[in-house]
């Protein structure tokens, strides 16, 4: 019976949490039959379960609420504020009884006729009122039973779930250590392939266990509508409450830790932020105030925003109250910056309330909120508009989660960057990168696209390590969840790893530069960079960043002087062979699902986004994991080269032993005393000429004339495009001149578009030509058509 009671209490707690918000929403829109049915289903479920467990008080309370709601459903009772208050009173009493049941194990003795009687009195007062929701089809109780049976779930004790998560965390760390040992030992490729399959299984298990701990954040928002309604009524204020982002998921433990701070902030907004009705009218505002709570995911963090359209904070008033409360002296107050004045509300013992009430004024408030949020690695930010409202942002990291991270080095230390925020990795001295200094800052231009350049050492306030090579600095193009993408300069790039993220100390998290800490396979703690916070910190400290850049001018000059040095990308192929290719011909390194590679027309190709590229491979990969691809780019075409992993980027040695004949291998060089084969990009692109994606604006443009039945666009145009030509859309009046005109008319008349400067190819319907002078081409003779095109446009097509 104890297990049944625990299950009942857990289920009922969830139901009551959802019921409060649903009732308030239904009060705002009494004609919403879906909300009414949902509330009825809530109390109906509690009544049925409590009857089985012999809990007479719970049964009587839920039965009374069920009867009242059923009267409304049948059109015999009008929903109004008194009825809603009566049902909410029953919800409150049920909460109290469940709390006692959980503590004592038995239902306490007592009488609930006071709350049940409120519903009866309200019914008598509104017996003759007009029906508000009449004429809506009814649902039978059996329908709700069928709804309940549609759920399939089990309840797992939270300590057991935490134990499973801890075990998976240990497995991931052990897997990372084993992976490092395999790389260092030069293990057999078959052993590495077996390990990769094991690694994929561990990743799948990790993902499943992580999802078990996640909950939709709307469970956190569920009690807020009721809190806003009740407190607004007590204070005589009219408030519209809005929530958004309820689908965002958050770790269960984190959700429990921010529940109280969130409720406190909402209550503060109602009591302090929202003005009385007469003040809002005098300020020209709507008498109905608005409080909104929203959630969104930004990178590996969750941002919860609580905003209101009230009076906001007055920095001068805050300072005056702080001086009066002896929180600071007048001299200290004069030295405060505007942001520091706002942050006075986080001082212990400080309150903006004019008098002590049941809600506020005791000086125990935002300092506790800030301390609790920082304790779990979060940050509290204020965005104030005096006279217009206040927004409080809670930025909370995802704790005890496992993410894919990129390990980087700067200032002699290692840091991690969330892999999902990394758009591209390049060598800072590469041919496709240009660094420009503008004022006190720098910009990186990558293939024509410009990014603000942040040097990680400067952002962290550290100098470059004496062992870092200026020639091998790397650029990581970072794309935060929100805000502008930027280029992050680091001393070196290391491997990708599955990282277990936990919150760092509050003082570290308060810097805004870090999102947590992790323990990689070498056992040394590493900080996870907050990609959004670094951009904000760089913008705030722009002047200091400028001074830091000036101090680094000499080393920057050395780096610019090394731009012309050829760089070699070392990689390992699937068979374990180490090879190299000039970094300047690599556009980027892609990691795609193995399923993105497919065979078509006798060649392996890869779908990357909306594009399809040729792949230098004899067959598609046999595994179901991911595949790394080098994207070779010659200015107009792209070819993908499959690899197992990137090893390093080094300076290309001057001494190259060339191959005896043209082929895939251009020659051999010594790197670190070991021979490395050099890939010949010219030979590769030559083999796939016409098979890679060329730049569209360099392809010959064909126009089809006299296409009255659509054959040209439906049959001919696909052939032309697959052969490497562009085809003008039907009816296109663009100014761009076409290179060749294909005429489908057989009457011998030249089409209107024809000129002496544009070649014309005529297509005929019949197989046989009309005579020796017939220069037309049979419409289904593919080779003859392509040969004619090559003659007319100089062989630019395939």
mmCIF file with all atom_site columns, N, CA and C in Angstrom, residues 282-346:
data_model
loop_
_atom_site.group_PDB
_atom_site.id
_atom_site.type_symbol
_atom_site.label_atom_id
_atom_site.label_alt_id
_atom_site.label_comp_id
_atom_site.label_asym_id
_atom_site.label_entity_id
_atom_site.label_seq_id
_atom_site.pdbx_PDB_ins_code
_atom_site.Cartn_x
_atom_site.Cartn_y
_atom_site.Cartn_z
_atom_site.occupancy
_atom_site.B_iso_or_equiv
_atom_site.pdbx_formal_charge
_atom_site.auth_seq_id
_atom_site.auth_comp_id
_atom_site.auth_asym_id
_atom_site.auth_atom_id
_atom_site.pdbx_PDB_model_num
ATOM 1   N N  . UNK A 1 282 ? -2.507 57.848 -14.383 1.00 0.00 ? 282 UNK A N  1
ATOM 2   C CA . UNK A 1 282 ? -1.811 59.129 -14.432 1.00 0.00 ? 282 UNK A CA 1
ATOM 3   C C  . UNK A 1 282 ? -0.604 59.076 -15.366 1.00 0.00 ? 282 UNK A C  1
ATOM 4   N N  . UNK A 1 283 ? 0.023  57.906 -15.492 1.00 0.00 ? 283 UNK A N  1
ATOM 5   C CA . UNK A 1 283 ? 1.190  57.751 -16.364 1.00 0.00 ? 283 UNK A CA 1
ATOM 6   C C  . UNK A 1 283 ? 0.800  57.453 -17.799 1.00 0.00 ? 283 UNK A C  1
ATOM 7   N N  . UNK A 1 284 ? -0.508 57.377 -18.074 1.00 0.00 ? 284 UNK A N  1
ATOM 8   C CA . UNK A 1 284 ? -0.957 57.098 -19.430 1.00 0.00 ? 284 UNK A CA 1
ATOM 9   C C  . UNK A 1 284 ? -0.844 55.643 -19.834 1.00 0.00 ? 284 UNK A C  1
ATOM 10  N N  . UNK A 1 285 ? -0.784 54.758 -18.854 1.00 0.00 ? 285 UNK A N  1
ATOM 11  C CA . UNK A 1 285 ? -0.666 53.336 -19.145 1.00 0.00 ? 285 UNK A CA 1
ATOM 12  C C  . UNK A 1 285 ? -2.030 52.660 -19.063 1.00 0.00 ? 285 UNK A C  1
ATOM 13  N N  . UNK A 1 286 ? -2.107 51.489 -19.669 1.00 0.00 ? 286 UNK A N  1
ATOM 14  C CA . UNK A 1 286 ? -3.308 50.657 -19.568 1.00 0.00 ? 286 UNK A CA 1
ATOM 15  C C  . UNK A 1 286 ? -3.486 50.232 -18.113 1.00 0.00 ? 286 UNK A C  1
ATOM 16  N N  . UNK A 1 287 ? -4.724 50.227 -17.630 1.00 0.00 ? 287 UNK A N  1
ATOM 17  C CA . UNK A 1 287 ? -4.950 49.858 -16.230 1.00 0.00 ? 287 UNK A CA 1
ATOM 18  C C  . UNK A 1 287 ? -4.631 48.384 -15.979 1.00 0.00 ? 287 UNK A C  1
ATOM 19  N N  . UNK A 1 288 ? -4.646 47.587 -17.044 1.00 0.00 ? 288 UNK A N  1
ATOM 20  C CA . UNK A 1 288 ? -4.263 46.182 -16.910 1.00 0.00 ? 288 UNK A CA 1
ATOM 21  C C  . UNK A 1 288 ? -2.776 46.051 -17.226 1.00 0.00 ? 288 UNK A C  1
ATOM 22  N N  . UNK A 1 289 ? -2.014 45.739 -16.191 1.00 0.00 ? 289 UNK A N  1
ATOM 23  C CA . UNK A 1 289 ? -0.562 45.593 -16.358 1.00 0.00 ? 289 UNK A CA 1
ATOM 24  C C  . UNK A 1 289 ? -0.248 44.228 -16.972 1.00 0.00 ? 289 UNK A C  1
ATOM 25  N N  . UNK A 1 290 ? 0.972  44.078 -17.417 1.00 0.00 ? 290 UNK A N  1
ATOM 26  C CA . UNK A 1 290 ? 1.409  42.826 -18.038 1.00 0.00 ? 290 UNK A CA 1
ATOM 27  C C  . UNK A 1 290 ? 2.674  42.329 -17.359 1.00 0.00 ? 290 UNK A C  1
ATOM 28  N N  . UNK A 1 291 ? 2.670  41.048 -17.009 1.00 0.00 ? 291 UNK A N  1
ATOM 29  C CA . UNK A 1 291 ? 3.863  40.362 -16.534 1.00 0.00 ? 291 UNK A CA 1
ATOM 30  C C  . UNK A 1 291 ? 4.070  39.162 -17.445 1.00 0.00 ? 291 UNK A C  1
ATOM 31  N N  . UNK A 1 292 ? 5.255  39.019 -17.962 1.00 0.00 ? 292 UNK A N  1
ATOM 32  C CA . UNK A 1 292 ? 5.542  37.913 -18.874 1.00 0.00 ? 292 UNK A CA 1
ATOM 33  C C  . UNK A 1 292 ? 6.741  37.119 -18.363 1.00 0.00 ? 292 UNK A C  1
ATOM 34  N N  . UNK A 1 293 ? 6.663  35.819 -18.548 1.00 0.00 ? 293 UNK A N  1
ATOM 35  C CA . UNK A 1 293 ? 7.757  34.914 -18.204 1.00 0.00 ? 293 UNK A CA 1
ATOM 36  C C  . UNK A 1 293 ? 8.034  34.066 -19.443 1.00 0.00 ? 293 UNK A C  1
ATOM 37  N N  . UNK A 1 294 ? 9.256  34.074 -19.918 1.00 0.00 ? 294 UNK A N  1
ATOM 38  C CA . UNK A 1 294 ? 9.607  33.322 -21.132 1.00 0.00 ? 294 UNK A CA 1
ATOM 39  C C  . UNK A 1 294 ? 10.883 32.543 -20.892 1.00 0.00 ? 294 UNK A C  1
ATOM 40  N N  . UNK A 1 295 ? 11.031 31.480 -21.653 1.00 0.00 ? 295 UNK A N  1
ATOM 41  C CA . UNK A 1 295 ? 12.235 30.649 -21.561 1.00 0.00 ? 295 UNK A CA 1
ATOM 42  C C  . UNK A 1 295 ? 12.734 30.365 -22.971 1.00 0.00 ? 295 UNK A C  1
ATOM 43  N N  . UNK A 1 296 ? 14.032 30.276 -23.110 1.00 0.00 ? 296 UNK A N  1
ATOM 44  C CA . UNK A 1 296 ? 14.635 29.921 -24.392 1.00 0.00 ? 296 UNK A CA 1
ATOM 45  C C  . UNK A 1 296 ? 15.995 29.290 -24.122 1.00 0.00 ? 296 UNK A C  1
ATOM 46  N N  . UNK A 1 297 ? 16.441 28.505 -25.077 1.00 0.00 ? 297 UNK A N  1
ATOM 47  C CA . UNK A 1 297 ? 17.758 27.892 -24.971 1.00 0.00 ? 297 UNK A CA 1
ATOM 48  C C  . UNK A 1 297 ? 18.743 28.699 -25.782 1.00 0.00 ? 297 UNK A C  1
ATOM 49  N N  . UNK A 1 298 ? 19.873 29.034 -25.174 1.00 0.00 ? 298 UNK A N  1
ATOM 50  C CA . UNK A 1 298 ? 20.928 29.777 -25.836 1.00 0.00 ? 298 UNK A CA 1
ATOM 51  C C  . UNK A 1 298 ? 22.219 28.994 -25.669 1.00 0.00 ? 298 UNK A C  1
ATOM 52  N N  . UNK A 1 299 ? 22.593 28.277 -26.748 1.00 0.00 ? 299 UNK A N  1
ATOM 53  C CA . UNK A 1 299 ? 23.773 27.424 -26.642 1.00 0.00 ? 299 UNK A CA 1
ATOM 54  C C  . UNK A 1 299 ? 23.536 26.318 -25.638 1.00 0.00 ? 299 UNK A C  1
ATOM 55  N N  . UNK A 1 300 ? 24.413 26.215 -24.640 1.00 0.00 ? 300 UNK A N  1
ATOM 56  C CA . UNK A 1 300 ? 24.257 25.191 -23.616 1.00 0.00 ? 300 UNK A CA 1
ATOM 57  C C  . UNK A 1 300 ? 23.705 25.788 -22.328 1.00 0.00 ? 300 UNK A C  1
ATOM 58  N N  . UNK A 1 301 ? 22.965 26.881 -22.463 1.00 0.00 ? 301 UNK A N  1
ATOM 59  C CA . UNK A 1 301 ? 22.357 27.518 -21.302 1.00 0.00 ? 301 UNK A CA 1
ATOM 60  C C  . UNK A 1 301 ? 20.866 27.737 -21.548 1.00 0.00 ? 301 UNK A C  1
ATOM 61  N N  . UNK A 1 302 ? 20.132 27.872 -20.431 1.00 0.00 ? 302 UNK A N  1
ATOM 62  C CA . UNK A 1 302 ? 18.714 28.218 -20.480 1.00 0.00 ? 302 UNK A CA 1
ATOM 63  C C  . UNK A 1 302 ? 18.551 29.624 -19.941 1.00 0.00 ? 302 UNK A C  1
ATOM 64  N N  . UNK A 1 303 ? 17.848 30.463 -20.677 1.00 0.00 ? 303 UNK A N  1
ATOM 65  C CA . UNK A 1 303 ? 17.593 31.832 -20.247 1.00 0.00 ? 303 UNK A CA 1
ATOM 66  C C  . UNK A 1 303 ? 16.114 31.980 -19.915 1.00 0.00 ? 303 UNK A C  1
ATOM 67  N N  . UNK A 1 304 ? 15.834 32.410 -18.685 1.00 0.00 ? 304 UNK A N  1
ATOM 68  C CA . UNK A 1 304 ? 14.463 32.656 -18.242 1.00 0.00 ? 304 UNK A CA 1
ATOM 69  C C  . UNK A 1 304 ? 14.324 34.160 -18.000 1.00 0.00 ? 304 UNK A C  1
ATOM 70  N N  . UNK A 1 305 ? 13.381 34.772 -18.691 1.00 0.00 ? 305 UNK A N  1
ATOM 71  C CA . UNK A 1 305 ? 13.220 36.220 -18.656 1.00 0.00 ? 305 UNK A CA 1
ATOM 72  C C  . UNK A 1 305 ? 11.893 36.566 -18.012 1.00 0.00 ? 305 UNK A C  1
ATOM 73  N N  . UNK A 1 306 ? 11.925 37.389 -16.955 1.00 0.00 ? 306 UNK A N  1
ATOM 74  C CA . UNK A 1 306 ? 10.721 37.842 -16.252 1.00 0.00 ? 306 UNK A CA 1
ATOM 75  C C  . UNK A 1 306 ? 10.619 39.338 -16.448 1.00 0.00 ? 306 UNK A C  1
ATOM 76  N N  . UNK A 1 307 ? 9.608  39.778 -17.156 1.00 0.00 ? 307 UNK A N  1
ATOM 77  C CA . UNK A 1 307 ? 9.469  41.200 -17.459 1.00 0.00 ? 307 UNK A CA 1
ATOM 78  C C  . UNK A 1 307 ? 8.117  41.744 -17.062 1.00 0.00 ? 307 UNK A C  1
ATOM 79  N N  . UNK A 1 308 ? 8.065  43.036 -16.750 1.00 0.00 ? 308 UNK A N  1
ATOM 80  C CA . UNK A 1 308 ? 6.796  43.704 -16.449 1.00 0.00 ? 308 UNK A CA 1
ATOM 81  C C  . UNK A 1 308 ? 6.808  45.098 -17.058 1.00 0.00 ? 308 UNK A C  1
ATOM 82  N N  . UNK A 1 309 ? 5.629  45.690 -17.198 1.00 0.00 ? 309 UNK A N  1
ATOM 83  C CA . UNK A 1 309 ? 5.529  47.051 -17.750 1.00 0.00 ? 309 UNK A CA 1
ATOM 84  C C  . UNK A 1 309 ? 5.193  48.040 -16.641 1.00 0.00 ? 309 UNK A C  1
ATOM 85  N N  . UNK A 1 310 ? 5.769  47.818 -15.461 1.00 0.00 ? 310 UNK A N  1
ATOM 86  C CA . UNK A 1 310 ? 5.514  48.680 -14.312 1.00 0.00 ? 310 UNK A CA 1
ATOM 87  C C  . UNK A 1 310 ? 6.418  49.895 -14.271 1.00 0.00 ? 310 UNK A C  1
ATOM 88  N N  . UNK A 1 311 ? 6.751  50.316 -13.065 1.00 0.00 ? 311 UNK A N  1
ATOM 89  C CA . UNK A 1 311 ? 7.497  51.559 -12.885 1.00 0.00 ? 311 UNK A CA 1
ATOM 90  C C  . UNK A 1 311 ? 9.001  51.401 -13.077 1.00 0.00 ? 311 UNK A C  1
ATOM 91  N N  . UNK A 1 312 ? 9.485  50.159 -13.101 1.00 0.00 ? 312 UNK A N  1
ATOM 92  C CA . UNK A 1 312 ? 10.919 49.957 -13.217 1.00 0.00 ? 312 UNK A CA 1
ATOM 93  C C  . UNK A 1 312 ? 11.634 50.358 -11.937 1.00 0.00 ? 312 UNK A C  1
ATOM 94  N N  . UNK A 1 313 ? 12.952 50.475 -12.018 1.00 0.00 ? 313 UNK A N  1
ATOM 95  C CA . UNK A 1 313 ? 13.760 50.865 -10.864 1.00 0.00 ? 313 UNK A CA 1
ATOM 96  C C  . UNK A 1 313 ? 14.298 52.276 -11.062 1.00 0.00 ? 313 UNK A C  1
ATOM 97  N N  . UNK A 1 314 ? 14.306 53.053 -9.995  1.00 0.00 ? 314 UNK A N  1
ATOM 98  C CA . UNK A 1 314 ? 14.900 54.386 -10.015 1.00 0.00 ? 314 UNK A CA 1
ATOM 99  C C  . UNK A 1 314 ? 16.258 54.311 -9.337  1.00 0.00 ? 314 UNK A C  1
ATOM 100 N N  . UNK A 1 315 ? 17.357 54.454 -10.082 1.00 0.00 ? 315 UNK A N  1
ATOM 101 C CA . UNK A 1 315 ? 18.679 54.355 -9.461  1.00 0.00 ? 315 UNK A CA 1
ATOM 102 C C  . UNK A 1 315 ? 18.869 55.331 -8.309  1.00 0.00 ? 315 UNK A C  1
ATOM 103 N N  . UNK A 1 316 ? 18.360 56.567 -8.461  1.00 0.00 ? 316 UNK A N  1
ATOM 104 C CA . UNK A 1 316 ? 18.522 57.558 -7.391  1.00 0.00 ? 316 UNK A CA 1
ATOM 105 C C  . UNK A 1 316 ? 17.742 57.161 -6.142  1.00 0.00 ? 316 UNK A C  1
ATOM 106 N N  . UNK A 1 317 ? 16.548 56.613 -6.344  1.00 0.00 ? 317 UNK A N  1
ATOM 107 C CA . UNK A 1 317 ? 15.767 56.153 -5.195  1.00 0.00 ? 317 UNK A CA 1
ATOM 108 C C  . UNK A 1 317 ? 16.464 54.999 -4.492  1.00 0.00 ? 317 UNK A C  1
ATOM 109 N N  . UNK A 1 318 ? 17.050 54.096 -5.272  1.00 0.00 ? 318 UNK A N  1
ATOM 110 C CA . UNK A 1 318 ? 17.777 52.969 -4.682  1.00 0.00 ? 318 UNK A CA 1
ATOM 111 C C  . UNK A 1 318 ? 18.938 53.473 -3.830  1.00 0.00 ? 318 UNK A C  1
ATOM 112 N N  . UNK A 1 319 ? 19.663 54.473 -4.336  1.00 0.00 ? 319 UNK A N  1
ATOM 113 C CA . UNK A 1 319 ? 20.801 55.012 -3.590  1.00 0.00 ? 319 UNK A CA 1
ATOM 114 C C  . UNK A 1 319 ? 20.328 55.668 -2.301  1.00 0.00 ? 319 UNK A C  1
ATOM 115 N N  . UNK A 1 320 ? 19.229 56.442 -2.379  1.00 0.00 ? 320 UNK A N  1
ATOM 116 C CA . UNK A 1 320 ? 18.719 57.111 -1.178  1.00 0.00 ? 320 UNK A CA 1
ATOM 117 C C  . UNK A 1 320 ? 18.307 56.097 -0.116  1.00 0.00 ? 320 UNK A C  1
ATOM 118 N N  . UNK A 1 321 ? 17.635 55.021 -0.536  1.00 0.00 ? 321 UNK A N  1
ATOM 119 C CA . UNK A 1 321 ? 17.218 53.997 0.417   1.00 0.00 ? 321 UNK A CA 1
ATOM 120 C C  . UNK A 1 321 ? 18.431 53.270 0.995   1.00 0.00 ? 321 UNK A C  1
ATOM 121 N N  . UNK A 1 322 ? 19.441 53.048 0.164   1.00 0.00 ? 322 UNK A N  1
ATOM 122 C CA . UNK A 1 322 ? 20.632 52.360 0.647   1.00 0.00 ? 322 UNK A CA 1
ATOM 123 C C  . UNK A 1 322 ? 21.365 53.196 1.688   1.00 0.00 ? 322 UNK A C  1
ATOM 124 N N  . UNK A 1 323 ? 21.404 54.523 1.461   1.00 0.00 ? 323 UNK A N  1
ATOM 125 C CA . UNK A 1 323 ? 22.058 55.396 2.443   1.00 0.00 ? 323 UNK A CA 1
ATOM 126 C C  . UNK A 1 323 ? 21.252 55.426 3.732   1.00 0.00 ? 323 UNK A C  1
ATOM 127 N N  . UNK A 1 324 ? 19.906 55.513 3.591   1.00 0.00 ? 324 UNK A N  1
ATOM 128 C CA . UNK A 1 324 ? 19.055 55.542 4.777   1.00 0.00 ? 324 UNK A CA 1
ATOM 129 C C  . UNK A 1 324 ? 19.151 54.253 5.576   1.00 0.00 ? 324 UNK A C  1
ATOM 130 N N  . UNK A 1 325 ? 19.316 53.133 4.884   1.00 0.00 ? 325 UNK A N  1
ATOM 131 C CA . UNK A 1 325 ? 19.427 51.841 5.571   1.00 0.00 ? 325 UNK A CA 1
ATOM 132 C C  . UNK A 1 325 ? 20.856 51.539 6.003   1.00 0.00 ? 325 UNK A C  1
ATOM 133 N N  . UNK A 1 326 ? 21.764 52.501 5.768   1.00 0.00 ? 326 UNK A N  1
ATOM 134 C CA . UNK A 1 326 ? 23.174 52.354 6.134   1.00 0.00 ? 326 UNK A CA 1
ATOM 135 C C  . UNK A 1 326 ? 23.828 51.147 5.438   1.00 0.00 ? 326 UNK A C  1
ATOM 136 N N  . UNK A 1 327 ? 23.332 50.874 4.248   1.00 0.00 ? 327 UNK A N  1
ATOM 137 C CA . UNK A 1 327 ? 23.960 49.836 3.442   1.00 0.00 ? 327 UNK A CA 1
ATOM 138 C C  . UNK A 1 327 ? 25.260 50.365 2.844   1.00 0.00 ? 327 UNK A C  1
ATOM 139 N N  . UNK A 1 328 ? 25.329 51.688 2.554   1.00 0.00 ? 328 UNK A N  1
ATOM 140 C CA . UNK A 1 328 ? 26.542 52.325 2.080   1.00 0.00 ? 328 UNK A CA 1
ATOM 141 C C  . UNK A 1 328 ? 26.513 53.784 2.482   1.00 0.00 ? 328 UNK A C  1
ATOM 142 N N  . UNK A 1 329 ? 27.657 54.432 2.406   1.00 0.00 ? 329 UNK A N  1
ATOM 143 C CA . UNK A 1 329 ? 27.760 55.832 2.796   1.00 0.00 ? 329 UNK A CA 1
ATOM 144 C C  . UNK A 1 329 ? 27.513 56.734 1.594   1.00 0.00 ? 329 UNK A C  1
ATOM 145 N N  . UNK A 1 330 ? 27.343 58.027 1.884   1.00 0.00 ? 330 UNK A N  1
ATOM 146 C CA . UNK A 1 330 ? 27.108 58.983 0.804   1.00 0.00 ? 330 UNK A CA 1
ATOM 147 C C  . UNK A 1 330 ? 28.308 59.077 -0.127  1.00 0.00 ? 330 UNK A C  1
ATOM 148 N N  . UNK A 1 331 ? 29.506 59.006 0.423   1.00 0.00 ? 331 UNK A N  1
ATOM 149 C CA . UNK A 1 331 ? 30.708 59.058 -0.419  1.00 0.00 ? 331 UNK A CA 1
ATOM 150 C C  . UNK A 1 331 ? 30.782 57.841 -1.338  1.00 0.00 ? 331 UNK A C  1
ATOM 151 N N  . UNK A 1 332 ? 30.449 56.667 -0.804  1.00 0.00 ? 332 UNK A N  1
ATOM 152 C CA . UNK A 1 332 ? 30.440 55.455 -1.631  1.00 0.00 ? 332 UNK A CA 1
ATOM 153 C C  . UNK A 1 332 ? 29.384 55.551 -2.725  1.00 0.00 ? 332 UNK A C  1
ATOM 154 N N  . UNK A 1 333 ? 28.243 56.168 -2.386  1.00 0.00 ? 333 UNK A N  1
ATOM 155 C CA . UNK A 1 333 ? 27.151 56.266 -3.357  1.00 0.00 ? 333 UNK A CA 1
ATOM 156 C C  . UNK A 1 333 ? 27.532 57.153 -4.534  1.00 0.00 ? 333 UNK A C  1
ATOM 157 N N  . UNK A 1 334 ? 28.266 58.231 -4.284  1.00 0.00 ? 334 UNK A N  1
ATOM 158 C CA . UNK A 1 334 ? 28.640 59.143 -5.365  1.00 0.00 ? 334 UNK A CA 1
ATOM 159 C C  . UNK A 1 334 ? 29.589 58.481 -6.361  1.00 0.00 ? 334 UNK A C  1
ATOM 160 N N  . UNK A 1 335 ? 30.303 57.461 -5.915  1.00 0.00 ? 335 UNK A N  1
ATOM 161 C CA . UNK A 1 335 ? 31.265 56.794 -6.801  1.00 0.00 ? 335 UNK A CA 1
ATOM 162 C C  . UNK A 1 335 ? 30.648 55.657 -7.612  1.00 0.00 ? 335 UNK A C  1
ATOM 163 N N  . UNK A 1 336 ? 29.357 55.388 -7.410  1.00 0.00 ? 336 UNK A N  1
ATOM 164 C CA . UNK A 1 336 ? 28.726 54.256 -8.074  1.00 0.00 ? 336 UNK A CA 1
ATOM 165 C C  . UNK A 1 336 ? 28.392 54.578 -9.526  1.00 0.00 ? 336 UNK A C  1
ATOM 166 N N  . UNK A 1 337 ? 28.642 53.610 -10.412 1.00 0.00 ? 337 UNK A N  1
ATOM 167 C CA . UNK A 1 337 ? 28.196 53.698 -11.802 1.00 0.00 ? 337 UNK A CA 1
ATOM 168 C C  . UNK A 1 337 ? 26.710 53.350 -11.870 1.00 0.00 ? 337 UNK A C  1
ATOM 169 N N  . UNK A 1 338 ? 26.021 53.708 -12.976 1.00 0.00 ? 338 UNK A N  1
ATOM 170 C CA . UNK A 1 338 ? 24.575 53.399 -13.070 1.00 0.00 ? 338 UNK A CA 1
ATOM 171 C C  . UNK A 1 338 ? 24.262 51.917 -12.846 1.00 0.00 ? 338 UNK A C  1
ATOM 172 N N  . UNK A 1 339 ? 25.054 51.026 -13.406 1.00 0.00 ? 339 UNK A N  1
ATOM 173 C CA . UNK A 1 339 ? 24.799 49.594 -13.216 1.00 0.00 ? 339 UNK A CA 1
ATOM 174 C C  . UNK A 1 339 ? 24.979 49.190 -11.770 1.00 0.00 ? 339 UNK A C  1
ATOM 175 N N  . UNK A 1 340 ? 25.962 49.780 -11.095 1.00 0.00 ? 340 UNK A N  1
ATOM 176 C CA . UNK A 1 340 ? 26.191 49.453 -9.686  1.00 0.00 ? 340 UNK A CA 1
ATOM 177 C C  . UNK A 1 340 ? 25.045 49.948 -8.816  1.00 0.00 ? 340 UNK A C  1
ATOM 178 N N  . UNK A 1 341 ? 24.433 51.058 -9.196  1.00 0.00 ? 341 UNK A N  1
ATOM 179 C CA . UNK A 1 341 ? 23.274 51.545 -8.443  1.00 0.00 ? 341 UNK A CA 1
ATOM 180 C C  . UNK A 1 341 ? 22.120 50.546 -8.517  1.00 0.00 ? 341 UNK A C  1
ATOM 181 N N  . UNK A 1 342 ? 21.874 49.998 -9.715  1.00 0.00 ? 342 UNK A N  1
ATOM 182 C CA . UNK A 1 342 ? 20.805 49.002 -9.853  1.00 0.00 ? 342 UNK A CA 1
ATOM 183 C C  . UNK A 1 342 ? 21.114 47.753 -9.038  1.00 0.00 ? 342 UNK A C  1
ATOM 184 N N  . UNK A 1 343 ? 22.371 47.371 -8.983  1.00 0.00 ? 343 UNK A N  1
ATOM 185 C CA . UNK A 1 343 ? 22.752 46.148 -8.280  1.00 0.00 ? 343 UNK A CA 1
ATOM 186 C C  . UNK A 1 343 ? 22.647 46.279 -6.765  1.00 0.00 ? 343 UNK A C  1
ATOM 187 N N  . UNK A 1 344 ? 22.286 47.477 -6.274  1.00 0.00 ? 344 UNK A N  1
ATOM 188 C CA . UNK A 1 344 ? 22.068 47.623 -4.837  1.00 0.00 ? 344 UNK A CA 1
ATOM 189 C C  . UNK A 1 344 ? 20.932 46.733 -4.330  1.00 0.00 ? 344 UNK A C  1
ATOM 190 N N  . UNK A 1 345 ? 20.005 46.380 -5.212  1.00 0.00 ? 345 UNK A N  1
ATOM 191 C CA . UNK A 1 345 ? 18.889 45.547 -4.753  1.00 0.00 ? 345 UNK A CA 1
ATOM 192 C C  . UNK A 1 345 ? 19.353 44.148 -4.366  1.00 0.00 ? 345 UNK A C  1
ATOM 193 N N  . UNK A 1 346 ? 20.590 43.806 -4.752  1.00 0.00 ? 346 UNK A N  1
ATOM 194 C CA . UNK A 1 346 ? 21.120 42.501 -4.382  1.00 0.00 ? 346 UNK A CA 1
ATOM 195 C C  . UNK A 1 346 ? 21.879 42.533 -3.049  1.00 0.00 ? 346 UNK A C  1
#
